[in-house]
Amino acid sequence: MTYGGIDIGSRYIKFVLISENSEIVNIEKIDTGFSPLKSALELVKSYDLKTYFATGYGRHLLEIHDNAKTITEIKACATGSSNLFPECKAIIDIGGQDTKVITMNNKGKVINFLMNDKCAAGTGKFIEMMTNSLAMELADFSRLSDNDYNPKIKINSMCAVFAESEVISLITRGFDRREIASAIHHSVADKVISLALKLDILEKEIVFTGGCARNKYLVSILEERLGKSLNVSNPPDILSAYGAAIIAKDSCESTF
Amino acid sequence: MWSSLGLNLEAHEGLLNFLGGAYKDIYLSQKNRPKGMEYFDFVISEVHGLRIKELMDAKEEGRKIIGTFCVYVPEELILAVNGISVGLCAGAEVGTQEAEKYLPRNTCALIKGFVGFKLASLCPYVEATDLIVGETTCDGKKKAYEIFDEITGGKLYVMEIPNRKGDEGRKLWRSEIERFKEKLEEFTGIKITEENLSKSVKIVNEKRKALQRLATLRATKPTPISGLDALLINQISFYDDPVRFTDMLNKLCDELDERVKNGNGVFSKDTPRILVSGSPMAIPNWKLPFIIETSGAVIVGEEACVGERNFRNLTEENMGVKETLDNIASRYMGIDCACFTPNDERMTNISDMVDKYKADGVIHYSLQFCTPFTVESYKVKKTMDKKEVPFMALETDYSMEDFGQFKTRVEAFVEMIK
Ligand code: SF4
Ligand code: SF4
């Protein structure tokens, strides 16, 4: 018997299939695109599932149209992360639209969480917008290094739109693109670290999840600035889907 | 009637359609509502109909309509001079662009709301008022009233609320009550006497007692009424006729008594119970309560002005005019608005409410750019942490763009306390 967890995020739909003993059997990831419901339904229907849970910002689509059970990405991510990293008591999650910091207890239950508000600063969207104005590929960011850091450059604006014009002005002032890119990452890190400090997570083991955890440079500056290493799964953005699958499995067990 | 009030008919029609739709989706779709809610549904459906007609008829008889924005404005005095007190609501995003011609963009939604309602010529209550009483509770309101006075053609009267509750503050507030009394007497030509004052104190006390009764009923598990319905009643308490309102609310409470006796609740017994605390929620600002109650939790109390802060304290009855004015001053000084410094009573009150209503968690709600409440949320969090009560602070406005994100946060909070 298999169980599924589907995470309908703002950019990608992630699906994780687990076995009776919670092992990951399969992972799928597709663009959310314009018809997330259709894509999500096709995905879950293509497996012979005992049951599945939906999470992510599009979870209610499946709740309405397929009677799916839902949980928030916060609980899903906490469950997935603590199953994979039992020592971890905190999560930094940077996704397409949201940045979250979550703390949990020994059993993986959420104790507290903070999320960015309406604005895009500190999210994947922010990095993406800045990439566009720098005309760099997202993949190039992972190749950045300490050498690119230039303390003279700072992106001060918290608003993505204004930050973009800051970036453009830095370009026209002749700064190196790699240095500007480094500054953009530091600005994302600032935002995330201020959330992390509010929740007092520095003493805890931390998992870094979400699409932005693929970005090696971001991982390295967060590690440097937090003064500790972060746990990153491979791939890093399926922990919510994985958590949802585990909860799906547990829900079956508890009814027997 | 509408055109005589100078309303923008087309826009007004649009607002009513919107309100009707939202009301149906949010209120009428709830399950297991008490029968007694029918009256309040009716009041809402007639909020821009019969009630306005009543006000206009009263005006014909020479009674004055006095608008207020804050629970500090003593309703007792307004009733004593045979005036009608209406709380002006401003709980929706209306005329925002117009309002932004006068106000900075980062102004709280409530302030933009009341200025916007007026500029869009949408609110029959604003138009029907003879006098509008403002108060100096926050800098945003204080300064916006100057503009509001201009755009309403000089209808504004402002009471100065002290920022501290010591003797000096009390003295100032007592003299403001005196000044308001004189203003009302001059405005209506009616003298405030022991007789009319003690009658009005009684009316307002009865209304507050009925609201307290409703609040206390919600302390039972399972709660016999939804938070949305209770909020609606609290909102209506600001503009319905007080005697009729009290009567109908007591009838509803009789029904709820029955429910409690039979263990009949709106949600199941183990539904997580939430206390909402913070900025006022004027009609039709139902976003947060709607999200909470469709996310598997129930609201059991509102630590807010549209809520407990409005009815927590009563005024002592059967006194002479001077003593009653003293008592009114003291009663209002007991309100724990975040505009005061320090404001430790509020922390005690929230703690007490958590215990009384058996809340499993507290959600602190503040309107974006509302400095008093947003800053004070830090202290509330600390108080709740100490008490080990789960706490979450949210900041938003009247727009719907953060609906999805808001829902995720509330759902996650509910999952957390389950
Ligand atoms: S929050 Fe303060 S200012 Fe606003 S209505 Fe309540 S008491 Fe008045
Ligand atoms: S919500 Fe806050 S900022 Fe807005 S009027 Fe009330 S006290 Fe002032």
XYZ file of C-alpha atoms and ligand atoms in Angstrom:
690
model
C 0.000 0.000 0.000
C 1.189 3.494 -0.746
C 0.352 6.933 0.552
C 0.722 10.274 -1.146
C 1.420 13.850 -0.148
C 0.924 16.659 -2.600
C 2.174 20.199 -2.087
C 0.627 22.756 -4.402
C 3.022 25.657 -4.154
C 2.982 28.972 -5.967
C 5.606 27.783 -8.469
C 5.704 24.005 -8.382
C 3.518 21.111 -7.456
C 5.490 18.507 -5.558
C 4.287 14.969 -5.000
C 5.806 12.342 -2.744
C 4.811 8.705 -2.623
C 5.714 6.707 0.468
C 5.530 3.069 1.363
C 4.035 1.342 4.367
C 7.267 1.972 6.305
C 7.431 5.675 5.411
C 10.147 5.274 2.824
C 10.074 7.587 -0.151
C 9.167 5.535 -3.207
C 8.756 8.262 -5.745
C 9.008 12.026 -6.125
C 7.453 14.171 -8.806
C 7.693 17.861 -9.424
C 5.830 19.831 -12.077
C 5.172 23.488 -12.811
C 2.076 24.803 -11.080
C 1.119 26.497 -14.323
C -2.285 27.920 -15.092
C -4.420 24.948 -14.183
C -3.037 23.660 -10.902
C -6.197 21.710 -10.144
C -6.034 19.732 -13.353
C -2.331 18.984 -13.008
C -2.681 18.067 -9.351
C -5.619 15.758 -10.001
C -3.808 14.017 -12.824
C -0.854 13.467 -10.563
C -2.737 11.934 -7.679
C -4.966 9.864 -9.963
C -1.991 8.349 -11.719
C -1.131 6.383 -8.564
C -2.951 3.687 -6.753
C -3.076 5.375 -3.381
C -4.631 4.232 -0.180
C -5.058 7.879 0.667
C -3.313 11.214 0.267
C -3.157 14.609 1.942
C -2.850 17.996 0.229
C -0.851 20.950 1.449
C 0.502 24.220 0.078
C -1.337 27.340 -0.926
C -3.476 25.434 -3.452
C -4.517 22.706 -1.005
C -8.136 23.831 -0.841
C -8.554 23.168 -4.563
C -8.202 19.471 -3.891
C -10.294 19.700 -0.776
C -13.170 21.117 -2.781
C -12.784 19.051 -5.931
C -11.489 15.728 -4.686
C -12.607 15.710 -1.086
C -8.969 15.574 -0.093
C -7.867 16.076 3.493
C -5.641 19.099 3.922
C -3.028 20.383 6.306
C -1.078 23.613 6.178
C 2.409 23.686 4.734
C 3.616 24.657 8.193
C 2.526 21.432 9.831
C 3.458 19.424 6.729
C 6.950 20.869 6.614
C 7.471 20.299 10.347
C 6.367 16.675 10.034
C 8.465 16.002 6.948
C 11.536 17.689 8.369
C 11.447 16.002 11.735
C 11.015 12.612 10.104
C 14.070 13.121 7.992
C 16.095 15.018 10.579
C 14.911 13.843 14.002
C 17.424 16.071 15.777
C 16.113 19.253 14.212
C 13.894 21.547 16.220
C 13.672 24.466 13.831
C 13.049 25.103 10.151
C 13.908 27.924 7.824
C 11.760 27.593 4.747
C 12.123 29.892 1.758
C 9.637 29.162 -0.949
C 8.310 30.994 -3.967
C 6.060 33.405 -2.139
C 6.580 32.790 1.526
C 9.392 32.723 3.987
C 8.745 30.895 7.209
C 10.534 30.057 10.381
C 9.070 27.201 12.381
C 9.998 25.670 15.719
C 8.887 22.234 16.849
C 9.135 19.857 19.778
C 10.690 16.396 19.996
C 7.710 14.827 18.323
C 7.755 17.171 15.366
C 4.751 19.138 16.589
C 4.768 22.830 15.704
C 5.410 25.037 18.714
C 5.580 28.367 16.989
C 5.997 29.882 13.561
C 6.444 33.201 11.802
C 5.756 34.045 8.204
C 6.602 37.038 6.066
C 3.696 39.417 5.557
C 2.241 40.512 2.244
C 5.572 41.707 0.867
C 7.914 39.709 -1.334
C 11.217 40.673 0.291
C 13.112 37.617 1.441
C 11.244 35.147 -0.758
C 12.133 33.162 -3.840
C 10.114 35.598 -5.887
C 12.387 38.383 -4.735
C 15.521 36.562 -5.840
C 13.897 35.735 -9.132
C 12.928 39.326 -9.850
C 16.448 40.468 -9.076
C 17.923 37.765 -11.298
C 15.910 39.115 -14.154
C 17.153 42.619 -13.687
C 20.728 41.333 -13.461
C 20.238 39.169 -16.544
C 21.807 36.270 -14.678
C 20.662 32.655 -14.623
C 19.363 31.357 -11.312
C 21.956 28.595 -11.524
C 24.746 31.169 -11.607
C 23.832 32.199 -8.103
C 24.932 28.873 -6.748
C 28.349 29.514 -8.213
C 28.840 32.740 -6.307
C 31.404 32.706 -3.537
C 32.835 34.762 -0.708
C 35.057 36.531 -3.195
C 32.017 38.160 -4.665
C 31.001 39.779 -1.425
C 31.533 43.524 -1.452
C 30.545 45.215 1.806
C 30.186 48.521 -0.039
C 27.095 47.273 -1.803
C 23.884 46.925 0.111
C 20.325 46.528 -1.114
C 18.400 48.621 1.356
C 14.917 48.461 -0.008
C 12.556 45.945 1.506
C 10.141 46.299 -1.373
C 10.920 44.103 -4.373
C 9.977 46.781 -6.838
C 12.221 49.394 -5.269
C 14.979 46.866 -4.767
C 14.879 46.252 -8.484
C 15.557 49.882 -9.198
C 18.374 49.829 -6.670
C 19.875 46.923 -8.565
C 19.582 48.749 -11.845
C 21.235 51.813 -10.414
C 24.087 49.653 -9.102
C 24.529 48.212 -12.572
C 24.674 51.623 -14.157
C 27.209 52.703 -11.560
C 29.413 49.973 -12.928
C 29.449 47.434 -10.113
C 30.209 43.848 -10.948
C 27.092 41.763 -11.437
C 28.406 39.030 -9.217
C 28.912 41.510 -6.402
C 25.409 42.839 -6.814
C 24.078 39.303 -6.814
C 25.924 38.688 -3.591
C 24.306 41.777 -2.048
C 20.863 40.531 -3.104
C 21.482 37.296 -1.251
C 22.593 39.129 1.822
C 19.425 41.156 1.755
C 17.333 37.974 1.644
C 19.429 36.579 4.481
C 18.790 39.743 6.548
C 15.097 39.273 6.300
C 15.221 35.590 7.166
C 17.617 36.096 10.045
C 15.389 38.712 11.614
C 12.533 36.175 11.600
C 14.884 33.530 12.993
C 15.992 35.822 15.820
C 12.416 36.594 16.755
C 11.804 32.887 17.277
C 15.125 32.341 19.055
C 16.228 29.422 16.933
C 19.983 29.934 17.004
C 20.590 27.340 19.696
C 18.628 24.694 17.823
C 19.451 22.260 15.038
C 17.966 23.815 11.896
C 16.679 22.366 8.623
C 16.717 24.644 5.611
C 13.886 23.737 3.232
C 12.054 25.107 0.221
C 13.133 25.810 -3.320
C 15.678 28.412 -2.249
C 17.622 25.798 -0.319
C 18.841 24.618 -3.716
C 20.784 27.826 -3.925
C 24.201 26.833 -2.526
C 25.356 30.392 -2.110
C 22.321 31.277 -0.023
C 22.957 28.196 2.094
C 26.551 29.218 2.648
C 25.840 32.789 3.683
C 23.033 31.733 5.981
C 25.369 29.214 7.586
C 28.084 31.777 7.962
C 25.821 34.409 9.423
C 23.933 32.071 11.716
C 27.242 30.583 12.755
C 26.181 26.982 12.274
C 25.609 24.425 9.592
C 22.152 23.817 8.220
C 20.593 20.488 7.317
C 19.483 20.398 3.721
C 17.777 17.396 2.187
C 18.170 16.386 -1.404
C 15.968 17.610 -2.962
C 15.211 20.289 -0.376
C 11.766 21.321 -1.537
C 9.781 18.128 -1.047
C 9.648 18.047 2.736
C 6.130 19.459 2.896
C 4.848 16.908 0.404
C 6.699 14.213 2.324
C 5.184 15.426 5.597
C 1.723 15.369 4.043
C 2.280 11.770 2.928
C 3.334 10.756 6.421
C 0.268 12.385 7.905
C -1.862 10.582 5.306
C -0.352 7.295 6.422
C -0.799 8.109 10.116
C -4.411 9.050 9.541
C -5.095 5.570 8.210
C -3.339 3.891 11.077
C -5.157 5.855 13.719
C -8.549 4.897 12.349
C -7.830 1.196 12.856
C -34.985 59.447 1.110
C -31.558 58.582 -0.285
C -31.192 61.533 -2.540
C -32.349 63.869 0.190
C -29.388 62.579 2.195
C -27.101 63.414 -0.696
C -25.902 59.843 -1.257
C -24.257 58.668 -4.427
C -27.091 56.376 -5.471
C -25.252 54.212 -7.943
C -22.291 53.576 -5.674
C -24.631 53.001 -2.764
C -26.495 50.357 -4.732
C -23.165 48.689 -5.480
C -22.201 48.687 -1.821
C -25.506 47.100 -0.842
C -25.127 44.371 -3.420
C -21.651 43.644 -2.213
C -22.742 43.614 1.414
C -25.673 41.343 0.678
C -23.451 38.837 -1.101
C -20.786 38.849 1.570
C -23.422 38.520 4.264
C -24.954 35.520 2.604
C -21.605 33.786 2.156
C -20.275 34.580 5.578
C -23.294 34.653 7.856
C -26.223 32.809 6.375
C -24.070 29.837 5.396
C -23.273 29.064 9.040
C -24.789 25.911 10.465
C -26.973 25.540 13.523
C -27.550 29.252 14.102
C -29.834 30.263 16.963
C -33.302 31.295 15.908
C -32.896 34.595 17.715
C -30.318 35.659 15.130
C -33.174 36.357 12.752
C -33.698 39.737 14.358
C -30.063 40.668 13.892
C -30.046 39.427 10.303
C -33.048 41.635 9.788
C -31.340 44.636 11.340
C -28.374 44.141 9.054
C -30.567 43.760 6.017
C -32.230 47.024 7.008
C -29.040 48.780 7.995
C -29.450 51.008 4.992
C -33.244 50.874 5.047
C -35.604 50.905 7.981
C -33.035 52.070 10.501
C -32.242 55.105 8.410
C -35.948 55.746 8.044
C -36.243 55.627 11.835
C -33.426 58.087 12.166
C -34.980 60.434 9.649
C -38.331 60.248 11.426
C -36.641 60.985 14.723
C -34.960 63.975 13.132
C -38.357 65.224 12.032
C -39.386 65.144 15.665
C -36.410 67.286 16.457
C -34.157 64.622 17.927
C -30.452 64.926 17.144
C -28.378 62.169 15.591
C -24.892 62.000 17.025
C -22.205 59.908 15.404
C -19.259 58.424 17.288
C -16.151 56.442 16.434
C -14.981 55.298 19.794
C -16.253 53.672 22.963
C -14.937 56.595 24.996
C -17.750 58.842 23.862
C -20.359 58.544 26.636
C -23.587 57.307 25.136
C -25.365 58.056 28.429
C -25.040 61.783 27.864
C -26.286 61.559 24.290
C -29.382 59.646 25.371
C -30.011 62.012 28.254
C -30.573 64.897 25.831
C -32.869 62.642 23.795
C -30.225 62.233 21.127
C -29.582 59.087 19.102
C -26.108 57.682 19.286
C -24.786 55.855 16.243
C -21.398 54.261 15.984
C -20.080 55.047 12.532
C -18.549 51.896 11.235
C -16.043 52.283 8.374
C -15.087 48.615 8.215
C -14.647 48.373 4.460
C -12.331 49.581 1.766
C -14.422 52.305 0.224
C -13.289 55.470 -1.480
C -9.683 54.649 -0.632
C -8.287 56.495 -3.594
C -10.329 59.534 -2.734
C -9.220 59.275 0.869
C -5.597 59.081 -0.176
C -5.897 62.520 -1.676
C -6.230 63.758 1.881
C -4.358 61.160 3.898
C -0.963 59.514 3.653
C -1.068 56.076 2.090
C 0.178 54.405 5.223
C -2.760 55.358 7.385
C -4.818 52.730 9.177
C -7.714 51.239 7.218
C -10.296 52.446 9.698
C -9.320 56.073 9.282
C -9.112 55.751 5.512
C -12.468 54.025 5.754
C -14.341 56.810 7.508
C -12.852 59.480 5.324
C -13.477 57.313 2.253
C -17.099 56.579 3.160
C -17.749 60.279 3.436
C -15.923 61.211 0.245
C -17.713 58.518 -1.730
C -21.057 59.748 -0.326
C -21.895 56.216 0.654
C -22.797 56.213 4.281
C -26.321 57.352 5.109
C -25.371 57.473 8.782
C -22.622 59.978 8.261
C -25.022 62.042 6.193
C -27.838 61.755 8.733
C -25.744 62.896 11.695
C -26.121 66.346 13.138
C -22.937 66.117 15.102
C -19.977 63.752 14.990
C -17.919 63.245 18.097
C -14.271 62.466 17.616
C -11.663 61.748 20.255
C -7.914 62.018 20.507
C -7.148 58.345 20.983
C -4.513 58.056 18.283
C -2.581 60.541 16.222
C -4.080 59.238 13.007
C -7.640 59.839 14.122
C -6.818 63.093 15.859
C -5.405 64.642 12.726
C -7.889 63.029 10.351
C -10.754 64.581 12.322
C -9.502 67.990 11.283
C -9.933 66.947 7.676
C -13.188 65.189 8.431
C -14.520 68.377 9.944
C -13.717 70.152 6.718
C -15.358 67.586 4.451
C -18.469 67.180 6.591
C -18.973 70.918 6.668
C -18.070 71.444 10.306
C -19.897 68.589 12.032
C -17.051 67.583 14.260
C -16.663 67.924 17.992
C -13.543 66.406 19.534
C -13.069 65.126 23.073
C -9.580 65.032 24.473
C -8.646 61.632 25.880
C -5.722 61.770 28.300
C -2.878 59.320 27.697
C -2.298 58.484 31.330
C -4.693 57.344 33.989
C -3.335 59.176 37.017
C -5.078 62.003 38.846
C -4.174 64.610 36.277
C -5.571 62.479 33.466
C -8.728 61.823 35.393
C -9.186 65.552 36.030
C -8.763 66.325 32.379
C -11.236 63.643 31.382
C -13.761 64.754 33.987
C -13.631 68.256 32.581
C -14.027 66.882 29.070
C -17.212 65.134 30.221
C -18.445 68.436 31.611
C -17.596 70.217 28.395
C -19.399 67.533 26.361
C -22.454 67.816 28.605
C -22.556 71.562 28.010
C -22.072 71.099 24.303
C -24.962 68.644 24.145
C -27.228 70.878 26.183
C -26.482 73.811 23.981
C -26.817 71.744 20.813
C -30.175 70.215 21.704
C -31.601 72.839 24.004
C -32.274 70.114 26.571
C -30.827 70.325 30.071
C -29.305 67.234 31.581
C -31.183 66.523 34.781
C -31.036 63.876 37.433
C -34.099 62.351 35.898
C -33.117 62.075 32.248
C -29.567 61.153 33.132
C -30.446 58.345 35.489
C -32.879 57.013 32.919
C -30.232 56.970 30.217
C -27.623 55.440 32.514
C -30.081 52.652 33.159
C -30.752 52.088 29.455
C -27.075 51.868 28.632
C -26.360 49.657 31.636
C -29.123 47.284 30.583
C -27.641 47.092 27.125
C -24.211 46.382 28.528
C -25.612 43.776 30.893
C -27.255 41.987 27.996
C -23.958 42.033 26.103
C -22.211 40.700 29.203
C -24.817 37.981 29.409
C -24.115 36.979 25.824
C -20.389 36.973 26.519
C -20.799 34.790 29.593
C -22.877 32.264 27.663
C -20.004 31.825 25.274
C -17.853 30.614 28.141
C -19.665 27.263 28.031
C -18.298 24.269 26.211
C -19.556 23.780 23.576
C -20.285 27.434 22.941
C -23.935 28.008 21.986
C -23.256 30.744 19.415
C -20.589 31.376 16.827
C -18.068 34.154 17.207
C -19.235 35.612 13.921
C -22.782 35.963 15.232
C -21.579 37.384 18.521
C -19.394 39.891 16.694
C -22.353 40.932 14.581
C -24.411 41.573 17.704
C -21.577 43.605 19.153
C -21.367 45.610 15.954
C -25.113 46.200 15.872
C -25.069 47.379 19.488
C -23.501 50.592 18.234
C -26.295 51.707 15.995
C -29.556 49.958 16.818
C -32.115 51.462 19.144
C -30.720 50.527 22.572
C -33.950 49.509 24.273
C -35.181 47.329 21.435
C -31.709 45.882 20.992
C -31.453 44.938 24.660
C -34.823 43.305 24.529
C -34.020 41.244 21.457
C -30.605 40.303 22.764
C -32.092 39.077 26.017
C -34.537 36.959 24.043
C -31.643 35.471 22.113
C -29.840 34.806 25.389
C -32.910 32.975 26.725
C -32.655 30.708 23.736
C -28.944 30.265 24.308
C -29.649 29.375 27.944
C -31.765 26.516 26.637
C -29.002 25.450 24.323
C -26.501 25.459 27.127
C -28.828 23.389 29.278
C -29.158 20.838 26.492
C -25.470 20.871 25.660
C -26.313 22.079 22.177
C -23.436 24.004 20.648
C -22.651 25.492 17.256
C -19.389 23.596 17.035
C -18.397 20.352 18.686
C -17.133 20.360 22.228
C -13.486 19.821 21.371
C -13.293 22.654 18.813
C -10.263 24.829 19.646
C -11.385 28.062 21.285
C -9.813 31.348 20.260
C -9.794 34.727 21.931
C -9.367 37.570 19.458
C -7.694 40.646 20.870
C -6.778 44.031 19.471
C -8.031 46.755 17.129
C -11.759 47.279 16.662
C -13.599 45.412 13.889
C -16.230 47.659 12.419
C -18.973 46.368 10.093
C -18.368 44.679 7.618
C -14.845 43.739 8.637
C -15.470 40.017 9.069
C -12.332 38.724 7.345
C -10.463 37.323 10.329
C -13.481 35.878 12.189
C -14.645 34.235 8.993
C -11.241 32.684 8.405
C -10.959 31.473 11.990
C -14.381 29.894 12.044
C -13.905 28.155 8.714
C -10.536 26.803 9.824
C -11.820 24.499 12.510
C -11.840 26.871 15.487
C -14.418 28.988 17.255
C -14.048 32.506 18.621
C -15.179 32.716 22.216
C -14.459 36.352 22.957
C -13.369 39.671 21.518
C -10.954 41.653 23.622
C -11.716 44.704 21.522
C -13.881 47.792 21.417
C -16.373 46.035 19.239
C -16.569 43.487 22.036
C -15.663 43.328 25.699
C -14.094 46.785 25.966
C -17.494 48.260 25.159
C -19.449 46.543 27.914
C -17.011 45.352 30.583
C -17.785 48.186 33.008
C -21.118 49.600 34.139
C -21.959 53.030 35.543
C -23.311 53.306 39.033
C -27.021 54.184 39.013
C -29.349 56.454 40.988
C -27.080 59.339 41.791
C -27.296 63.070 41.402
C -26.086 64.701 38.189
C -22.672 65.611 39.526
C -21.984 62.191 41.015
C -23.222 60.466 37.892
C -20.904 62.548 35.768
C -18.080 61.579 38.139
C -19.060 57.955 37.753
C -19.300 58.199 34.017
C -15.834 59.687 33.957
C -14.494 56.882 36.136
C -16.208 54.219 34.140
C -14.703 55.425 30.915
C -11.305 55.806 32.529
C -11.466 52.087 33.182
C -11.372 51.261 29.471
C -8.068 49.719 28.495
C -7.440 51.148 25.036
C -3.873 50.871 23.791
C -3.737 54.669 23.586
C -2.927 54.740 27.311
C 0.509 54.484 28.791
C 1.153 52.430 30.727
C -1.714 50.077 29.984
C -1.132 47.100 32.240
C -4.841 46.629 32.904
C -5.194 45.361 29.388
C -2.765 42.541 30.093
C -4.695 41.580 33.205
C -7.957 41.760 31.306
C -6.721 39.555 28.470
C -5.434 37.001 30.969
C -8.759 37.025 32.768
C -10.648 36.623 29.520
C -8.506 33.650 28.518
C -9.467 31.983 31.792
C -13.086 33.021 31.809
C -13.827 31.951 28.254
C -11.532 28.908 28.400
C -9.592 30.016 25.368
C -6.983 27.648 23.948
C -5.147 30.390 22.104
C -5.051 34.134 21.503
C -4.903 35.805 18.124
C -3.868 39.416 18.290
C -5.342 41.458 15.508
C -4.122 44.865 14.541
C -4.869 47.038 11.602
C -1.786 47.824 9.609
C -0.345 51.200 10.683
C -2.261 51.136 13.946
C 0.696 51.957 16.133
C -0.956 51.665 19.563
C -2.167 48.108 19.094
C 0.646 46.846 16.897
C 3.261 47.977 19.381
C 1.301 46.681 22.332
C 1.113 43.217 20.783
C 4.659 42.711 22.086
C 3.440 42.988 25.656
C 0.452 40.804 24.998
C 2.741 38.144 23.562
C 4.954 38.325 26.626
C 1.967 38.020 28.922
C 0.655 35.020 27.019
C 4.075 33.363 26.857
C 4.296 33.614 30.609
C 0.863 32.102 30.930
C 1.845 29.464 28.360
C -1.094 30.292 26.148
C -0.414 29.921 22.408
C -0.318 33.316 20.776
C -0.139 34.704 17.275
C -0.070 38.323 16.163
C -1.559 39.307 12.817
C -1.510 42.622 11.060
C -3.745 43.377 8.125
C -6.156 45.816 6.543
C -9.522 45.511 4.823
C -8.212 44.230 1.499
C -8.554 40.625 0.405
C -5.146 40.227 -1.211
C -3.655 38.516 1.823
C -6.632 36.204 2.269
C -4.768 33.011 1.285
C -1.740 33.736 3.397
C -3.921 34.753 6.293
C -5.834 31.531 6.069
C -2.631 29.504 6.093
C -1.463 31.248 9.230
C -4.734 30.813 11.038
C -5.054 27.160 9.999
C -1.505 26.472 11.118
C -2.235 28.139 14.440
C -5.317 25.986 14.859
C -3.336 22.847 13.996
C -0.767 23.928 16.533
C -3.191 24.252 19.450
C -5.317 21.234 18.603
S -9.473 51.100 20.112
Fe -9.309 52.836 21.455
S -9.676 54.485 20.078
Fe -10.430 52.734 19.005
S -12.610 52.622 19.564
Fe -11.468 51.458 21.020
S -11.130 52.818 22.745
Fe -11.640 54.025 20.969
S -7.214 51.160 14.552
Fe -5.460 52.082 15.532
S -4.678 53.587 14.103
Fe -6.721 53.001 13.438
S -8.001 54.493 14.355
Fe -7.960 52.809 15.792
S -6.281 53.294 17.185
Fe -6.069 54.618 15.418
